[in-house]
Short mmCIF file of C-alpha atoms in Angstrom, two decimals:
data_model
loop_
_atom_site.label_atom_id
_atom_site.label_comp_id
_atom_site.label_asym_id
_atom_site.label_seq_id
_atom_site.Cartn_x
_atom_site.Cartn_y
_atom_site.Cartn_z
CA UNK A 1 0.00 0.00 0.00
CA UNK A 2 1.46 3.33 -1.06
CA UNK A 3 0.32 6.94 -0.87
CA UNK A 4 1.80 10.25 -1.90
CA UNK A 5 0.84 13.82 -1.03
CA UNK A 6 2.25 17.31 -0.90
CA UNK A 7 1.59 20.31 1.33
CA UNK A 8 2.62 23.95 0.96
CA UNK A 9 4.86 25.98 3.20
CA UNK A 10 3.51 29.09 4.92
CA UNK A 11 4.42 32.52 6.18
CA UNK A 12 3.37 34.21 9.41
CA UNK A 13 0.72 36.84 9.97
CA UNK A 14 0.63 36.39 13.76
CA UNK A 15 2.96 34.22 15.81
CA UNK A 16 0.91 32.34 18.43
CA UNK A 17 3.61 32.20 21.11
CA UNK A 18 2.41 35.28 22.99
CA UNK A 19 -1.29 34.51 23.39
CA UNK A 20 -2.14 31.22 21.68
CA UNK A 21 -3.89 32.99 18.80
CA UNK A 22 -2.04 32.67 15.49
CA UNK A 23 -2.41 33.37 11.80
CA UNK A 24 -0.53 32.17 8.72
CA UNK A 25 -0.81 32.08 4.92
CA UNK A 26 0.12 29.29 2.51
CA UNK A 27 2.82 29.90 -0.11
CA UNK A 28 3.65 28.15 -3.36
CA UNK A 29 6.53 25.95 -2.15
CA UNK A 30 6.03 22.33 -1.13
CA UNK A 31 7.00 19.35 0.95
CA UNK A 32 6.11 15.95 -0.57
CA UNK A 33 5.67 12.74 1.42
CA UNK A 34 5.67 9.16 0.14
CA UNK A 35 4.35 6.46 2.48
CA UNK A 36 4.70 2.72 1.92
CA UNK A 37 2.75 0.58 4.37
CA UNK A 38 3.45 -3.08 5.10
CA UNK A 39 2.32 -5.71 7.59
CA UNK A 40 5.61 -5.32 9.45
CA UNK A 41 5.40 -3.35 12.69
CA UNK A 42 7.32 -0.11 13.12
CA UNK A 43 7.73 3.02 11.01
CA UNK A 44 11.02 4.17 9.52
CA UNK A 45 11.35 7.76 8.37
CA UNK A 46 13.72 9.45 5.94
CA UNK A 47 14.15 13.12 5.03
CA UNK A 48 15.72 13.58 1.62
CA UNK A 49 19.12 15.33 1.61
CA UNK A 50 19.17 15.35 5.43
CA UNK A 51 20.27 11.88 6.59
CA UNK A 52 20.84 13.03 10.18
CA UNK A 53 17.57 14.95 10.56
CA UNK A 54 15.05 14.07 13.25
CA UNK A 55 12.32 11.90 11.70
CA UNK A 56 10.11 11.47 14.78
CA UNK A 57 7.43 13.85 13.49
CA UNK A 58 6.77 12.10 10.20
CA UNK A 59 6.99 8.67 11.83
CA UNK A 60 4.48 9.72 14.48
CA UNK A 61 2.11 11.03 11.79
CA UNK A 62 2.05 7.60 10.16
CA UNK A 63 1.54 5.90 13.52
CA UNK A 64 -1.42 8.11 14.49
CA UNK A 65 -3.18 7.64 11.16
CA UNK A 66 -2.68 3.86 11.29
CA UNK A 67 -3.96 3.76 14.88
CA UNK A 68 -7.17 5.45 13.77
CA UNK A 69 -7.77 4.04 10.29
CA UNK A 70 -5.45 1.08 9.83
CA UNK A 71 -4.82 -2.36 11.21
CA UNK A 72 -1.39 -2.21 12.81
CA UNK A 73 0.59 -1.54 9.66
CA UNK A 74 4.14 -0.25 9.71
CA UNK A 75 6.38 0.79 6.88
CA UNK A 76 8.39 3.71 5.54
CA UNK A 77 7.84 7.42 5.03
CA UNK A 78 10.10 9.67 3.00
CA UNK A 79 9.79 13.44 2.60
CA UNK A 80 11.33 15.74 0.04
CA UNK A 81 11.07 19.50 0.40
CA UNK A 82 11.57 22.77 -1.41
CA UNK A 83 11.36 24.42 2.00
CA UNK A 84 14.52 24.80 4.13
CA UNK A 85 14.21 23.22 7.57
CA UNK A 86 14.14 25.39 10.72
CA UNK A 87 13.70 28.54 8.63
CA UNK A 88 10.35 29.81 9.95
CA UNK A 89 8.49 28.71 6.80
CA UNK A 90 6.48 25.93 8.46
CA UNK A 91 8.46 23.02 7.06
CA UNK A 92 7.37 20.81 9.97
CA UNK A 93 3.67 21.57 9.43
CA UNK A 94 4.01 20.93 5.70
CA UNK A 95 5.79 17.64 6.32
CA UNK A 96 3.18 16.56 8.85
CA UNK A 97 0.27 17.43 6.57
CA UNK A 98 1.82 15.70 3.57
CA UNK A 99 2.59 12.60 5.63
CA UNK A 100 -0.90 12.39 7.12
CA UNK A 101 -2.55 12.68 3.70
CA UNK A 102 -0.14 10.21 2.11
CA UNK A 103 -0.87 7.67 4.87
CA UNK A 104 -4.61 8.16 4.50
CA UNK A 105 -4.20 7.62 0.76
CA UNK A 106 -2.21 4.44 1.33
CA UNK A 107 -5.03 3.16 3.55
CA UNK A 108 -7.69 4.31 1.07
CA UNK A 109 -9.17 6.34 3.91
CA UNK A 110 -8.88 9.87 2.54
CA UNK A 111 -12.65 10.36 2.36
CA UNK A 112 -13.17 9.24 5.95
CA UNK A 113 -11.89 12.45 7.53
CA UNK A 114 -12.14 16.18 6.84
CA UNK A 115 -9.02 18.12 5.96
CA UNK A 116 -9.35 20.11 9.19
CA UNK A 117 -9.34 16.95 11.27
CA UNK A 118 -6.52 15.45 9.20
CA UNK A 119 -4.57 18.59 10.02
CA UNK A 120 -5.23 18.05 13.72
CA UNK A 121 -3.61 14.61 13.50
CA UNK A 122 -0.40 16.28 12.31
CA UNK A 123 -0.64 18.86 15.09
CA UNK A 124 -0.93 16.08 17.68
CA UNK A 125 2.07 14.33 16.13
CA UNK A 126 4.05 17.58 16.37
CA UNK A 127 3.22 17.85 20.05
CA UNK A 128 4.11 14.20 20.63
CA UNK A 129 7.43 14.68 18.82
CA UNK A 130 8.24 17.86 20.76
CA UNK A 131 8.88 20.00 17.66
CA UNK A 132 6.40 22.75 18.57
CA UNK A 133 5.50 24.89 21.56
CA UNK A 134 1.92 25.83 20.61
CA UNK A 135 0.94 22.87 18.45
CA UNK A 136 1.16 25.22 15.46
CA UNK A 137 -2.44 24.75 14.35
CA UNK A 138 -2.20 28.16 12.67
CA UNK A 139 0.70 27.06 10.47
CA UNK A 140 -0.73 23.60 9.91
CA UNK A 141 -4.20 24.88 8.97
CA UNK A 142 -2.81 27.37 6.44
CA UNK A 143 -0.72 24.60 4.89
CA UNK A 144 -3.56 22.06 4.86
CA UNK A 145 -6.39 24.36 3.75
CA UNK A 146 -4.53 27.01 1.76
CA UNK A 147 -5.25 30.72 1.99
CA UNK A 148 -4.92 32.72 5.22
CA UNK A 149 -6.13 31.22 8.48
CA UNK A 150 -6.61 32.56 12.01
CA UNK A 151 -6.69 30.02 14.82
CA UNK A 152 -6.91 29.47 18.54
CA UNK A 153 -3.96 27.15 19.09
CA UNK A 154 -4.95 26.36 22.66
CA UNK A 155 -8.13 24.65 21.36
CA UNK A 156 -6.97 23.78 17.80
CA UNK A 157 -9.94 25.85 16.60
CA UNK A 158 -10.19 27.53 13.20
CA UNK A 159 -11.46 31.08 13.76
CA UNK A 160 -11.31 32.37 10.19
CA UNK A 161 -10.09 31.53 6.71
CA UNK A 162 -9.83 33.88 3.74
CA UNK A 163 -7.97 33.99 0.44
CA UNK A 164 -5.50 36.63 -0.71
CA UNK A 165 -3.83 36.87 -4.10
CA UNK A 166 -0.39 38.19 -3.16
CA UNK A 167 3.04 37.87 -4.58
CA UNK A 168 5.40 36.80 -1.80
CA UNK A 169 9.08 37.61 -1.24
CA UNK A 170 11.09 35.38 1.09
CA UNK A 171 14.55 36.01 2.52
CA UNK A 172 16.09 33.08 4.40
CA UNK A 173 19.44 33.73 6.11
CA UNK A 174 21.91 30.84 6.35
CA UNK A 175 21.34 30.22 10.07
CA UNK A 176 18.55 28.05 11.50
CA UNK A 177 16.03 28.70 14.26
CA UNK A 178 14.04 25.87 15.87
CA UNK A 179 10.55 26.77 17.08
CA UNK A 180 10.81 24.53 20.13
CA UNK A 181 13.82 26.56 21.33
CA UNK A 182 12.04 29.94 21.30
CA UNK A 183 11.96 32.03 24.51
CA UNK A 184 8.25 31.73 25.28
CA UNK A 185 8.36 33.88 28.42
CA UNK A 186 9.91 36.76 26.51
CA UNK A 187 7.32 36.39 23.76
CA UNK A 188 4.52 36.50 26.31
CA UNK A 189 5.69 39.99 27.30
CA UNK A 190 4.46 41.34 23.96
CA UNK A 191 0.96 39.91 24.45
CA UNK A 192 -0.74 43.35 24.19
CA UNK A 193 0.74 43.82 20.71
CA UNK A 194 -0.20 40.26 19.76
CA UNK A 195 -3.79 40.95 20.81
CA UNK A 196 -3.81 44.02 18.53
CA UNK A 197 -2.47 41.88 15.67
CA UNK A 198 -5.20 39.30 16.32
CA UNK A 199 -7.88 41.99 16.11
CA UNK A 200 -6.46 43.21 12.80
CA UNK A 201 -6.31 39.66 11.42
CA UNK A 202 -9.87 38.84 12.46
CA UNK A 203 -10.95 42.04 10.70
CA UNK A 204 -9.25 40.75 7.54
CA UNK A 205 -6.44 43.34 7.67
CA UNK A 206 -3.82 40.64 7.33
CA UNK A 207 -1.07 42.71 5.73
CA UNK A 208 -1.01 45.39 8.44
CA UNK A 209 -1.30 42.71 11.10
CA UNK A 210 1.71 41.01 9.61
CA UNK A 211 3.89 44.11 9.85
CA UNK A 212 2.98 44.84 13.47
CA UNK A 213 3.67 41.19 14.31
CA UNK A 214 7.07 41.38 12.64
CA UNK A 215 8.23 44.44 14.55
CA UNK A 216 7.02 43.03 17.88
CA UNK A 217 8.54 39.58 17.45
CA UNK A 218 11.83 40.87 16.10
CA UNK A 219 12.13 42.78 19.38
CA UNK A 220 11.11 39.77 21.48
CA UNK A 221 13.31 37.25 19.68
CA UNK A 222 16.27 39.56 19.03
CA UNK A 223 16.11 39.64 15.24
CA UNK A 224 16.98 42.76 13.22
CA UNK A 225 14.14 45.05 12.18
CA UNK A 226 16.05 46.50 9.21
CA UNK A 227 14.52 44.09 6.62
CA UNK A 228 11.05 45.14 7.76
CA UNK A 229 11.80 48.86 7.77
CA UNK A 230 13.37 48.65 4.31
CA UNK A 231 10.32 46.92 2.87
CA UNK A 232 7.51 48.84 4.62
CA UNK A 233 7.25 51.77 2.14
CA UNK A 234 6.95 49.38 -0.81
CA UNK A 235 4.88 46.37 0.27
CA UNK A 236 1.48 45.62 1.77
CA UNK A 237 2.88 43.61 4.67
CA UNK A 238 6.22 42.30 5.92
CA UNK A 239 7.19 40.17 8.92
CA UNK A 240 9.57 37.83 10.60
CA UNK A 241 8.14 34.42 9.73
CA UNK A 242 7.56 32.15 12.70
CA UNK A 243 10.47 32.31 15.11
CA UNK A 244 12.78 33.20 12.23
CA UNK A 245 15.18 33.48 10.71
CA UNK A 246 13.19 34.01 7.46
CA UNK A 247 11.38 37.21 6.60
CA UNK A 248 8.41 37.36 4.23
CA UNK A 249 6.83 40.32 2.44
CA UNK A 250 3.58 40.38 0.47
CA UNK A 251 2.22 42.76 -2.15
CA UNK A 252 2.55 43.62 -5.82
CA UNK A 253 5.15 41.70 -7.80
CA UNK A 254 6.97 44.80 -9.09
CA UNK A 255 7.30 46.25 -5.59
CA UNK A 256 8.65 42.97 -4.26
CA UNK A 257 11.25 42.91 -7.03
CA UNK A 258 12.55 46.22 -5.69
CA UNK A 259 12.71 44.83 -2.15
CA UNK A 260 14.41 41.71 -3.49
CA UNK A 261 17.25 43.86 -4.84
CA UNK A 262 17.73 45.26 -1.33
CA UNK A 263 17.44 41.97 0.57
CA UNK A 264 19.78 40.07 -1.77
CA UNK A 265 22.67 42.20 -0.53
CA UNK A 266 22.55 40.05 2.63
CA UNK A 267 23.78 36.48 2.96
CA UNK A 268 21.22 33.78 2.39
CA UNK A 269 18.57 32.97 -0.20
CA UNK A 270 16.00 35.48 -1.50
CA UNK A 271 13.20 34.26 -3.75
CA UNK A 272 9.82 35.28 -5.13
CA UNK A 273 6.71 33.13 -5.06
CA UNK A 274 2.95 33.57 -4.59
CA UNK A 275 0.24 32.72 -2.11
CA UNK A 276 -1.41 29.32 -2.41
CA UNK A 277 -5.14 28.73 -1.90
CA UNK A 278 -5.64 25.02 -2.62
CA UNK A 279 -3.81 23.64 0.39
CA UNK A 280 -2.42 20.13 0.70
CA UNK A 281 -3.29 17.49 -1.91
CA UNK A 282 -2.79 13.79 -2.47
CA UNK A 283 -0.83 13.02 -5.64
#
């Protein structure tokens, strides 16, 4: 039994670390999972081009799906990604979503569960694997459903979903930043700003929410604000994505090309893409 699926990466509108409310938007870059199930117990995971990477998340996704819809199967799961790991672009959520859908496909159980609930399986796997502080339902829901989502991560509740047709600019520095290592207590100190961002997001003002989030979380997590300040006059919204180190900006393509010329002067990878509204899909 074999299944294959892919899920998009995402950028941040509101980081959920301060209050538990989060918001994210899907972007046109993908992680693909291939799952092969057998009657042999145990799940073995592999991440392409990263032989030493932690595979507990994707293995746990397979286990949870099999526990609910299977009959004790084990097997293998392999992910390949266009999204750099530990970059703030929701690579873990994309990998979890792709793995869950690929496992459901292998079990011929895709129609037995909604995409929202399939997303919650990946969120539980992320908690079990210890790769997230909040459960990251905001990131996972944007990746699974596409578009822009607003969520209550304390209850894994979807508060809103809308679609935006933006071009997206991403700058990823060479360093990595793991979400589970973030200073939660320091982030909680900016809760009043996070509450303002949540109000903006629930009003559909995602771009302005994004910029306020970026300035607040750069201060809390000790990232530079210069990329945000440089982009603000030209774009609709710009932010630190997740707990960094990537920054994302959204707006008109021509304006983002101008910002790209500025951001590419720094080390790392700068690239243009678009928002994604279809979410994760079996292949």
